[in-house]
XYZ file of C-alpha atoms in Angstrom:
711
model
C -19.122 25.764 -21.138
C -16.133 28.070 -21.454
C -12.679 26.449 -21.497
C -11.232 28.958 -19.034
C -14.120 28.419 -16.641
C -13.722 24.632 -16.824
C -9.983 24.902 -16.223
C -10.577 27.284 -13.318
C -13.087 24.878 -11.795
C -10.626 21.996 -12.091
C -7.975 24.134 -10.438
C -10.393 24.699 -7.568
C -11.271 21.045 -6.919
C -7.811 19.604 -7.660
C -6.025 22.341 -5.718
C -7.427 21.279 -2.352
C -4.550 19.961 -0.259
C -4.405 16.385 1.072
C -2.244 15.036 3.914
C 0.067 12.228 2.793
C 2.155 11.507 5.900
C 2.459 12.494 9.553
C 4.749 12.269 12.577
C 3.994 12.490 16.301
C 6.385 13.534 19.092
C 5.639 14.104 22.770
C 7.024 15.964 25.768
C 6.122 15.402 29.425
C 5.707 18.531 31.542
C 4.841 18.601 35.283
C 1.051 18.761 34.812
C 0.452 18.144 31.135
C 1.725 16.072 28.258
C 2.418 17.882 25.000
C 1.973 16.141 21.642
C 3.283 17.682 18.445
C 1.708 16.463 15.224
C 3.534 17.294 12.012
C 1.657 16.548 8.796
C 3.015 16.647 5.264
C 0.546 17.822 2.628
C 0.478 17.818 -1.154
C -1.309 20.425 -3.251
C -1.700 20.890 -6.998
C -0.802 24.291 -8.442
C -1.932 24.852 -12.045
C 0.110 28.039 -12.337
C 3.375 26.112 -11.961
C 1.978 22.870 -13.406
C 3.370 21.063 -10.373
C 2.457 19.519 -7.044
C 3.670 21.388 -3.997
C 4.559 19.745 -0.700
C 4.487 21.505 2.632
C 4.491 20.716 6.348
C 2.299 22.021 9.138
C 2.390 21.480 12.914
C -0.252 21.210 15.621
C 0.247 21.218 19.379
C -2.066 19.006 21.451
C -2.259 19.314 25.234
C -3.355 16.282 27.283
C -3.689 15.799 31.047
C -0.860 13.884 32.699
C -3.282 11.736 34.637
C -5.447 11.031 31.580
C -3.063 10.868 28.671
C -5.720 9.680 26.227
C -7.834 12.785 26.663
C -6.899 15.812 24.593
C -7.657 18.930 26.582
C -6.696 21.568 24.016
C -5.647 21.796 20.392
C -3.665 24.956 19.728
C -3.973 26.738 16.359
C -1.585 25.276 13.769
C 1.650 26.923 12.782
C 2.284 28.329 9.315
C 2.737 26.057 6.309
C 6.404 25.387 5.522
C 7.275 24.439 1.905
C 9.367 21.279 1.525
C 11.381 22.323 -1.471
C 13.337 19.547 -3.142
C 12.880 17.001 -0.359
C 12.841 13.417 -1.647
C 12.949 11.576 1.693
C 12.995 12.615 5.345
C 13.056 10.809 8.665
C 13.212 11.904 12.318
C 15.510 10.043 14.694
C 13.545 8.593 17.662
C 15.825 9.770 20.522
C 17.561 13.035 19.664
C 15.001 14.298 17.167
C 17.534 14.723 14.376
C 15.979 15.174 10.954
C 17.589 13.407 8.008
C 16.687 14.765 4.573
C 17.622 13.558 1.103
C 17.253 16.643 -1.058
C 17.620 17.250 -4.778
C 19.043 20.546 -5.926
C 20.585 21.441 -9.290
C 20.670 17.749 -10.329
C 22.655 16.915 -7.169
C 21.375 14.703 -4.360
C 22.346 15.846 -0.876
C 21.990 14.178 2.521
C 21.304 16.733 5.249
C 21.135 16.265 9.026
C 19.236 18.953 10.910
C 18.968 19.571 14.657
C 17.447 22.339 16.791
C 20.363 24.629 15.985
C 20.179 24.240 12.215
C 22.073 22.204 9.656
C 24.488 19.860 11.468
C 25.933 17.919 8.501
C 25.610 17.830 4.733
C 26.938 15.241 2.274
C 26.854 15.527 -1.513
C 25.854 11.962 -2.390
C 26.130 12.592 -6.110
C 29.704 13.885 -5.824
C 30.789 10.898 -3.737
C 29.803 8.637 -6.665
C 29.449 5.563 -4.453
C 26.026 4.751 -5.893
C 23.473 6.089 -8.374
C 20.299 8.011 -7.610
C 18.646 7.505 -4.236
C 15.267 5.757 -4.505
C 12.419 7.887 -3.186
C 9.534 5.726 -4.459
C 7.220 3.729 -2.181
C 8.073 0.413 -3.846
C 11.796 0.218 -2.978
C 12.648 3.424 -1.125
C 13.373 3.816 2.587
C 15.367 5.986 5.006
C 16.097 4.432 8.403
C 18.084 5.552 11.476
C 20.230 3.083 13.412
C 19.610 2.703 17.159
C 22.734 4.696 18.011
C 21.605 7.393 15.551
C 25.073 7.504 13.967
C 24.143 5.642 10.777
C 21.487 5.922 8.095
C 20.222 3.224 5.751
C 18.756 3.913 2.330
C 18.269 2.322 -1.120
C 19.844 3.644 -4.326
C 20.586 2.589 -7.883
C 23.876 0.748 -8.311
C 26.673 2.941 -9.625
C 27.071 2.581 -13.392
C 30.832 2.606 -13.059
C 30.776 -0.424 -10.747
C 28.301 -2.319 -12.924
C 30.276 -1.663 -16.106
C 33.485 -3.372 -15.004
C 34.730 -6.391 -16.895
C 36.222 -9.502 -15.353
C 39.687 -8.023 -15.664
C 38.587 -4.989 -13.683
C 39.045 -2.634 -16.613
C 36.387 -0.319 -17.970
C 33.822 -1.893 -20.266
C 34.607 -1.558 -23.923
C 32.712 0.552 -26.395
C 30.729 -2.489 -27.573
C 28.934 -2.727 -24.209
C 27.595 0.823 -24.134
C 24.311 -0.159 -25.779
C 23.644 -3.390 -23.894
C 19.974 -3.520 -22.883
C 19.330 -2.872 -19.198
C 16.052 -4.144 -17.741
C 13.997 -1.933 -15.443
C 11.019 -2.489 -13.165
C 8.378 -1.243 -15.578
C 5.702 1.413 -15.463
C 6.549 4.362 -13.166
C 9.811 2.586 -12.200
C 11.748 2.925 -15.457
C 14.725 4.533 -13.672
C 14.969 1.570 -11.265
C 17.043 -1.399 -12.391
C 19.651 -2.653 -9.907
C 19.016 -1.296 -6.379
C 21.678 -1.507 -3.675
C 21.551 -0.999 0.107
C 23.643 1.920 1.341
C 24.788 2.867 4.852
C 26.010 6.347 5.802
C 28.452 6.631 8.716
C 27.635 10.115 9.982
C 30.689 10.324 12.284
C 33.131 9.811 9.405
C 30.991 11.153 6.566
C 31.380 7.922 4.612
C 28.914 5.950 2.470
C 29.212 2.191 1.975
C 27.280 -0.207 -0.260
C 26.357 -3.343 1.696
C 27.664 -6.562 0.211
C 26.071 -10.005 0.347
C 22.694 -9.418 -1.314
C 21.916 -12.460 -3.528
C 22.681 -11.846 -7.208
C 19.159 -12.776 -8.339
C 17.458 -10.369 -5.905
C 16.687 -6.631 -6.016
C 16.547 -5.212 -2.455
C 14.222 -2.548 -1.091
C 12.028 -1.453 1.852
C 15.071 -1.801 4.145
C 15.172 -1.184 7.907
C 17.637 -1.820 10.721
C 17.484 -5.019 12.720
C 17.684 -4.762 16.553
C 21.196 -3.832 17.601
C 21.906 -2.192 14.202
C 24.458 -4.860 13.232
C 22.202 -6.158 10.470
C 19.358 -4.976 8.265
C 16.084 -6.480 7.093
C 14.951 -5.974 3.517
C 12.476 -7.220 0.927
C 14.133 -8.824 -2.083
C 12.309 -9.144 -5.412
C 13.555 -11.952 -7.634
C 14.458 -10.619 -11.068
C 15.417 -13.782 -12.923
C 14.813 -14.760 -15.652
C 13.544 -11.228 -16.305
C 11.867 -8.360 -14.483
C 8.100 -7.873 -14.451
C 6.406 -4.571 -13.662
C 5.954 -3.901 -9.933
C 3.606 -0.914 -9.863
C 0.128 -1.953 -8.616
C 1.278 -5.592 -8.466
C 1.313 -7.385 -5.089
C 1.889 -10.763 -6.730
C 5.620 -10.611 -7.481
C 7.878 -13.365 -6.129
C 9.841 -11.874 -3.248
C 11.165 -12.766 0.196
C 12.250 -11.210 3.455
C 16.019 -11.245 4.126
C 18.357 -10.497 7.009
C 21.747 -9.114 5.966
C 24.521 -8.575 8.524
C 26.923 -5.695 7.999
C 29.733 -8.198 7.381
C 27.872 -9.606 4.357
C 26.093 -12.716 5.674
C 22.580 -12.954 4.190
C 19.755 -15.334 4.992
C 16.157 -15.658 3.810
C 13.754 -15.483 6.770
C 10.401 -15.942 4.982
C 8.840 -18.765 2.970
C 9.609 -19.690 -0.617
C 7.559 -18.799 -3.701
C 5.585 -16.093 -1.933
C 5.069 -12.365 -2.330
C 6.046 -10.220 0.689
C 6.162 -6.509 1.474
C 6.012 -3.872 4.218
C 8.255 -5.264 7.010
C 7.513 -3.426 10.261
C 9.482 -3.976 13.505
C 7.687 -3.916 16.871
C 8.735 -1.217 19.396
C 10.558 -3.725 21.584
C 12.332 -5.286 18.601
C 10.961 -8.759 19.278
C 8.610 -9.180 16.314
C 8.661 -8.370 12.637
C 5.353 -8.247 10.778
C 4.920 -8.139 7.015
C 2.312 -8.630 4.302
C 2.224 -11.883 2.369
C 0.414 -12.996 -0.771
C 0.510 -15.433 -3.658
C 2.797 -15.262 -6.680
C 1.186 -14.559 -10.064
C -2.600 -14.866 -10.436
C -4.459 -11.576 -9.791
C -2.161 -8.576 -10.023
C -3.533 -7.326 -6.709
C -5.018 -9.503 -3.987
C -6.210 -9.893 -0.427
C -3.073 -10.236 1.708
C -2.313 -11.849 5.044
C -0.349 -10.226 7.878
C 2.450 -12.497 9.115
C 4.370 -12.109 12.381
C 7.916 -13.403 12.784
C 9.209 -13.997 16.307
C 12.842 -12.965 15.983
C 14.035 -14.977 18.990
C 12.520 -18.316 17.945
C 12.410 -17.720 14.194
C 8.821 -18.972 14.062
C 6.247 -17.309 11.803
C 2.496 -17.245 12.438
C -0.493 -15.562 10.821
C -1.825 -12.473 12.560
C -4.497 -11.582 9.978
C -5.559 -14.162 7.410
C -6.886 -13.754 3.889
C -10.641 -13.141 3.851
C -12.311 -15.142 1.101
C -15.858 -13.913 1.514
C -16.594 -11.291 4.208
C -19.933 -10.932 5.931
C -21.805 -7.723 5.152
C -20.395 -4.846 7.179
C -17.499 -6.904 8.536
C -13.746 -6.703 7.984
C -13.013 -7.710 4.379
C -9.242 -8.269 4.431
C -6.000 -6.347 3.848
C -5.522 -4.836 0.384
C -3.003 -2.043 0.792
C 0.428 -1.260 2.232
C 0.953 -0.889 5.948
C 1.939 2.609 7.118
C 5.577 2.916 8.147
C 4.495 3.174 11.789
C 1.584 0.912 12.640
C 2.376 -0.592 16.091
C 0.829 0.374 19.414
C 3.282 1.563 22.073
C 3.069 -1.740 23.971
C 3.626 -3.797 20.822
C 0.385 -5.725 21.299
C -1.733 -4.136 18.552
C -1.268 -3.255 14.894
C -3.267 -0.539 13.143
C -3.879 -0.271 9.396
C -6.427 0.920 6.848
C -8.067 -1.136 4.133
C -10.936 -1.327 1.673
C -14.345 -2.563 2.850
C -16.822 -2.848 -0.008
C -17.396 0.752 -1.169
C -15.666 2.283 1.861
C -12.165 2.575 3.259
C -11.805 2.006 7.005
C -9.161 1.948 9.724
C -8.702 -1.247 11.769
C -6.858 -2.528 14.817
C -5.797 -6.151 15.307
C -4.928 -7.559 18.735
C -1.881 -9.873 18.582
C -3.177 -12.087 21.367
C -6.772 -12.627 20.300
C -6.209 -11.841 16.567
C -9.505 -9.961 16.684
C -9.832 -7.208 14.071
C -11.870 -4.139 15.075
C -12.966 -1.048 13.170
C -11.838 2.206 14.780
C -13.889 4.655 12.712
C -17.233 6.057 13.822
C -18.864 4.343 10.871
C -22.127 3.808 12.770
C -22.691 7.559 12.300
C -22.351 7.450 8.530
C -25.346 8.583 6.569
C -26.652 6.814 3.500
C -26.924 10.182 1.743
C -24.517 13.030 2.424
C -26.904 15.966 2.006
C -26.587 17.100 5.634
C -23.028 18.288 6.269
C -23.782 20.060 9.531
C -22.103 17.194 11.381
C -19.006 16.279 9.357
C -18.317 13.151 11.398
C -21.378 11.521 9.859
C -20.226 11.686 6.279
C -16.680 10.340 6.147
C -16.648 7.520 3.612
C -12.888 7.005 3.658
C -10.499 6.665 6.617
C -6.783 6.332 5.862
C -4.174 5.892 8.597
C -1.130 8.121 8.149
C 0.680 7.080 11.335
C 0.235 5.845 14.891
C 2.915 6.884 17.378
C 2.722 6.943 21.158
C -0.764 5.471 20.637
C -1.940 8.638 18.879
C -3.399 7.927 15.433
C -3.333 10.527 12.669
C -5.998 9.897 10.024
C -6.967 11.412 6.677
C -10.750 11.358 6.241
C -12.826 12.388 3.248
C -16.005 11.681 1.300
C -17.290 12.530 -2.200
C -18.576 15.891 -0.980
C -15.929 16.549 1.688
C -12.253 17.170 0.779
C -9.482 15.596 2.868
C -9.626 16.295 6.595
C -6.962 15.664 9.253
C -8.140 13.937 12.455
C -6.480 12.417 15.511
C -7.511 9.939 18.178
C -5.874 7.700 20.781
C -5.934 3.923 20.488
C -8.803 2.653 22.636
C -8.602 0.252 25.527
C -10.820 -2.843 25.582
C -14.511 -2.120 24.846
C -13.820 1.599 24.380
C -14.491 3.733 21.327
C -12.149 6.319 19.884
C -12.771 9.989 20.602
C -11.803 11.657 17.336
C -10.651 15.281 17.127
C -10.466 17.244 13.897
C -7.215 19.168 13.456
C -7.759 20.612 10.022
C -11.092 20.921 8.289
C -11.145 21.496 4.534
C -11.291 25.032 3.187
C -14.716 24.319 1.714
C -17.340 21.606 1.502
C -19.562 20.852 -1.452
C -23.320 20.531 -1.556
C -23.463 17.185 -3.329
C -25.742 14.232 -2.675
C -24.167 10.814 -2.579
C -25.328 7.340 -1.818
C -23.974 3.803 -1.902
C -25.621 1.082 -3.945
C -25.387 -2.658 -3.329
C -25.947 -4.538 -6.575
C -26.772 -8.234 -7.027
C -26.176 -9.882 -10.409
C -29.072 -11.667 -12.025
C -29.091 -15.465 -11.937
C -27.780 -15.768 -15.503
C -24.945 -13.330 -14.661
C -23.898 -15.210 -11.501
C -20.406 -16.716 -11.524
C -20.775 -20.503 -11.464
C -17.415 -21.059 -9.773
C -17.932 -18.273 -7.211
C -21.728 -18.003 -6.855
C -23.586 -15.546 -4.690
C -21.163 -12.604 -5.003
C -22.507 -9.072 -5.153
C -20.793 -5.738 -5.784
C -21.384 -2.031 -5.295
C -21.396 1.476 -6.689
C -21.332 5.070 -5.470
C -23.669 7.658 -6.988
C -22.712 11.335 -6.604
C -24.969 14.035 -8.005
C -25.787 17.751 -7.707
C -28.153 18.719 -4.904
C -30.465 20.419 -7.396
C -31.623 19.728 -10.945
C -29.865 21.736 -13.657
C -32.285 20.512 -16.336
C -35.999 19.636 -16.231
C -35.444 16.428 -18.238
C -33.155 15.053 -15.546
C -29.468 14.896 -14.719
C -27.057 13.451 -17.295
C -25.054 10.497 -15.949
C -21.348 9.833 -16.334
C -20.441 6.214 -15.559
C -16.903 6.343 -14.086
C -15.028 2.999 -14.052
C -11.839 2.336 -12.087
C -8.812 0.603 -13.559
C -6.844 -2.294 -12.226
C -9.119 -4.223 -12.417
C -8.233 -5.221 -8.826
C -8.617 -1.786 -7.236
C -11.469 0.213 -5.769
C -13.469 3.423 -5.873
C -13.980 4.167 -2.144
C -16.432 6.800 -0.996
C -13.705 9.413 -0.799
C -12.840 12.774 -2.317
C -12.157 12.492 -6.045
C -11.378 15.705 -7.910
C -12.584 14.381 -11.283
C -15.908 13.326 -9.799
C -16.232 16.624 -7.918
C -15.522 18.662 -11.036
C -18.112 16.780 -13.082
C -20.776 17.143 -10.399
C -20.010 20.857 -10.081
C -20.796 21.128 -13.803
C -24.173 19.418 -13.439
C -23.407 15.753 -14.136
C -24.260 12.808 -11.903
C -21.335 10.388 -11.545
C -21.763 6.666 -10.975
C -18.552 4.993 -9.752
C -18.827 1.198 -10.056
C -16.959 -1.407 -7.982
C -17.631 -4.431 -10.187
C -16.830 -7.993 -9.113
C -13.043 -8.228 -8.992
C -12.682 -4.944 -7.104
C -10.814 -4.930 -3.811
C -12.779 -4.768 -0.553
C -15.185 -7.600 -1.346
C -12.989 -10.575 -0.422
C -10.576 -12.801 -2.314
C -13.387 -14.797 -3.952
C -14.605 -11.652 -5.690
C -11.103 -10.974 -7.013
C -10.670 -14.555 -8.255
C -14.101 -14.542 -9.900
C -12.874 -12.157 -12.596
C -9.992 -14.359 -13.761
C -10.835 -15.503 -17.296
C -14.046 -13.427 -17.263
C -12.782 -10.018 -18.339
C -14.816 -8.422 -21.094
C -17.984 -10.199 -19.966
C -18.563 -10.398 -16.201
C -17.127 -6.932 -15.487
C -18.955 -5.394 -18.448
C -22.287 -6.877 -17.333
C -21.663 -5.705 -13.762
C -21.195 -2.097 -14.830
C -24.304 -2.233 -16.998
C -26.247 -3.854 -14.154
C -25.168 -1.009 -11.825
C -26.293 1.565 -14.399
C -29.736 -0.074 -14.706
C -30.061 -0.284 -10.904
C -29.191 3.379 -10.414
C -31.675 4.513 -13.073
C -34.400 2.411 -11.456
C -33.573 3.735 -7.988
C -33.171 7.428 -8.822
C -35.757 8.927 -11.161
C -33.946 12.284 -11.305
C -31.339 10.725 -13.611
C -31.778 11.036 -17.367
C -31.485 7.562 -18.998
C -31.225 9.149 -22.429
C -28.027 11.006 -21.546
C -25.483 8.411 -20.468
C -21.716 8.611 -20.976
C -18.896 6.354 -19.798
C -15.308 7.231 -18.820
C -12.368 5.302 -17.385
C -8.655 4.592 -17.557
C -6.637 1.416 -18.150
C -9.021 -1.461 -17.371
C -11.664 1.232 -16.855
C -10.960 2.377 -20.417
C -11.139 -1.256 -21.538
C -14.620 -1.522 -19.988
C -15.697 1.874 -21.337
C -14.923 0.793 -24.885
C -16.597 -2.576 -24.290
C -19.771 -0.887 -23.056
C -20.183 1.408 -26.071
C -19.585 -1.631 -28.294
C -21.773 -4.176 -26.470
C -24.532 -1.663 -25.536
C -24.329 0.791 -28.455
C -27.797 2.224 -27.891
C -27.242 3.016 -24.214
C -24.348 5.476 -24.326
C -23.978 8.786 -26.137
C -20.303 9.474 -25.409
C -17.122 7.735 -24.231
C -13.793 9.056 -22.917
C -11.028 6.479 -22.345
C -7.511 6.982 -20.956
C -4.833 4.492 -22.030
C -7.399 1.712 -22.639
C -6.665 -1.937 -23.392
C -8.205 -2.405 -26.846
C -6.701 -5.626 -28.144
C -5.334 -7.991 -25.481
C -3.710 -10.167 -28.152
C -1.513 -7.395 -29.565
C -0.797 -6.082 -26.045
C 0.798 -9.384 -25.003
C 4.283 -8.579 -26.274
C 4.413 -4.915 -25.234
C 3.150 -4.789 -21.624
C 5.472 -4.766 -18.593
C 3.097 -7.215 -16.854
C 2.882 -9.998 -19.431
C 1.872 -12.435 -16.653
C -1.390 -10.554 -16.074
C -2.169 -10.659 -19.789
C -2.216 -14.451 -19.618
C -3.935 -14.643 -16.217
C -6.734 -12.203 -17.047
C -7.677 -14.304 -20.051
C -7.758 -17.460 -17.934
C -4.384 -18.977 -18.825
C -1.518 -20.067 -16.599
C 1.606 -17.921 -16.845
C 5.171 -19.215 -17.042
C 8.253 -17.174 -17.858
C 8.947 -19.399 -20.870
C 5.434 -19.065 -22.340
C 5.335 -18.729 -26.109
C 2.064 -17.331 -27.545
C -0.016 -19.773 -29.569
C -3.131 -19.498 -31.689
C -5.428 -20.612 -28.840
C -4.286 -17.983 -26.331
C -4.179 -15.173 -28.883
C -7.666 -16.023 -30.175
C -9.067 -16.084 -26.614
C -7.456 -12.722 -25.814
C -8.835 -11.214 -29.004
C -12.370 -12.407 -28.240
C -12.234 -10.714 -24.808
C -11.150 -7.399 -26.325
C -13.197 -4.271 -27.165
C -11.782 -4.267 -30.710
C -14.111 -7.169 -31.577
C -17.113 -4.897 -30.918
C -15.707 -1.807 -32.660
C -18.054 -2.128 -35.633
C -21.066 -1.700 -33.317
C -19.797 1.489 -31.628
C -22.091 4.471 -32.247
C -21.014 6.797 -29.442
C -18.307 9.394 -30.147
C -15.042 8.262 -28.521
C -12.355 10.456 -26.960
C -8.997 8.719 -26.461
C -6.216 10.052 -24.198
C -2.867 8.270 -24.536
C 0.505 8.510 -22.792
C 3.429 8.171 -25.158
C 5.634 6.625 -22.436
C 3.069 4.133 -21.144
C 4.803 0.840 -20.325
C 1.730 -0.892 -18.909
C -0.653 -0.438 -21.855
C 1.095 0.575 -25.055
C -0.385 3.731 -26.599
C -0.648 1.746 -29.823
C -3.638 0.054 -28.188
C -5.633 3.268 -28.361
C -4.283 3.941 -31.840
C -5.749 0.623 -33.004
C -9.257 1.725 -32.049
C -8.662 5.241 -33.363
C -7.818 3.919 -36.837
C -10.761 1.499 -36.885
C -13.258 4.200 -35.878
C -11.817 6.812 -38.182
C -11.872 4.434 -41.131
C -15.572 3.795 -40.507
C -16.443 7.478 -40.211
C -17.243 7.263 -36.497
C -16.647 10.402 -34.400
C -13.285 9.980 -32.646
C -10.716 12.354 -31.153
C -7.254 11.420 -29.878
C -5.077 13.323 -27.405
C -1.399 12.307 -27.309
C 0.795 13.132 -24.312
C 4.347 12.223 -25.392
C 6.009 12.691 -21.985
C 3.404 10.965 -19.836
C 2.940 7.362 -18.764
C 0.093 5.040 -17.864
C -1.451 7.107 -15.079
C -1.396 10.349 -17.123
C -0.364 11.987 -13.871
C 1.448 15.135 -14.989
C -0.468 18.214 -13.829
C -0.722 19.760 -17.298
C -1.886 16.398 -18.690
C -4.612 16.088 -16.065
C -5.865 19.595 -16.809
C -6.015 18.834 -20.541
C -7.781 15.507 -19.955
C -10.433 17.047 -17.697
C -11.044 19.998 -20.017
C -11.367 17.841 -23.134
C -13.502 15.234 -21.380
C -15.952 17.875 -20.152
C -16.171 19.553 -23.573
C -16.654 16.131 -25.206
C -19.430 15.185 -22.798
C -21.127 18.548 -23.137
C -20.994 18.362 -26.931
C -22.484 14.881 -27.187
C -24.845 14.767 -24.196
């Protein structure tokens, strides 16, 4: 395998664009109704080592007398690059487009209309606040009803935070005072503030009245635009990492423009994603528990703003029936309400799939909206693309028109639209943009049942799943080598969707087995809870059980050529597997793996999860003792390092705040001292996800060469 060819192949599979957001507008003409769908796409470019964002528009023509029937879809317009855009939002009435743009280290607020640029403010020069937040955790950009004000979240100005009691500038001694941040991928976020722009006067104000122990985010205007709603994360006694953690203590607040603030949700809960109904009568939001699993099955709560009463719209699902709705595990899209305010649409994990659902407020019935009955068990026949979508992700629903991103392991992201159905109807889906190419892979879904001795005594009867993707033809007479690919988290999921790493490996002749062990999302809250205190044993056995099941089911796989790869908790499991089953695997590639949970305790931004995963209760004032450290050590791959025979490739991010790179260094030194084959790649400017484009290219190239060398 030539390095240039491998890099070129990765450029091909990772360079396929994916839609990340969408907007729908409509216009009524005498005989037809015109819908305009604008989708924002992201695409990786290896030449620039960056990810490009662009927009594209489609025009849909529907009959006036049958508005839910699309008569014609016109060819899309050209792709328009979105250079420097951090946030953007269309106003609902006049169609004004607000953009927060970064250019030459300056952040600008621009207002565009049909005639061009209407207004521009240099937010950096005004120096009212720090950098505007454009992340999905805190960030928002919201128009007021009168469309004369904008609401956003930004970092508090350093000059305002550095004042002493006397009002004078802080002295030299305070320049090096430690400033907490919100952890992995949020290191530039510390003290967020809510900001309002008065477009008539060109003024920016920081809203006062937010409680001192709360960090605000995900803000939106309340009805009447005299107050705002926001989620507030409690940051005392100290901040814990927020990325991939839906278990942080937080609450929903209402803040009036004159500074009066009240909490409008329950105490000691985790909340997120407030979404206001079209008529302004109801606010829905996601709710979960504090601490425990870092990610969890969430409930959807609805708050009646007139009465102040809260009720559950969608409850937590402990143990779903096969093929049924399995609960809510991911954020709500920014627009998720039906036009009449009686239905809410969202997407979520269901076992090894991702599906789109609709819940009726009155009956609280949850229904799948995908054409999943047409899915095939094996995706060899791609003549009818509607039969092979394993993943459905809602981008938006506006004016009852849903815009969906669909994909599968052999089918790159596809843009589809469909109207919300009436009672007992099915959705008629239309494809707006098919992928540039499809891939001739075979894929199937496995349902795996643990043996009786591997069953969880506290949560018995749970099963799990896996997805096997392989070339459509044999590259070698002895069978296809297998790469076991393990997701991180651990409370996350490998859905049957497009994955560029998987696609690249299959293109090169490997079969890839992606395992959703017990504790993965999409299998109910019981499955998630079953892993607490069982890491390093239950999850390891599940992956090995899935490997055995796939080899028994598919005789084209070569059992003598097995490798394992994964990142974070997936790297933790990869290193466990080569230590606990040393004769099964011939190679291992781990990205930012947890190697020694005991030494990780004091360096991770989510110290609560370090206690919880090992089966201990977390409290902010916990002090490590011999019992907890010994238990964490026993659950760690480092205890099996002496048994490792397989060559190990380690890929570490120097700025990882979730799993210190010194974790991987621990294993590197142990293996090297014992003469075991080991190679370490160090990426000094990357973090836990190793998400920089040049880093991902290097990781894929080195992983493939490592696998080829040792398989």
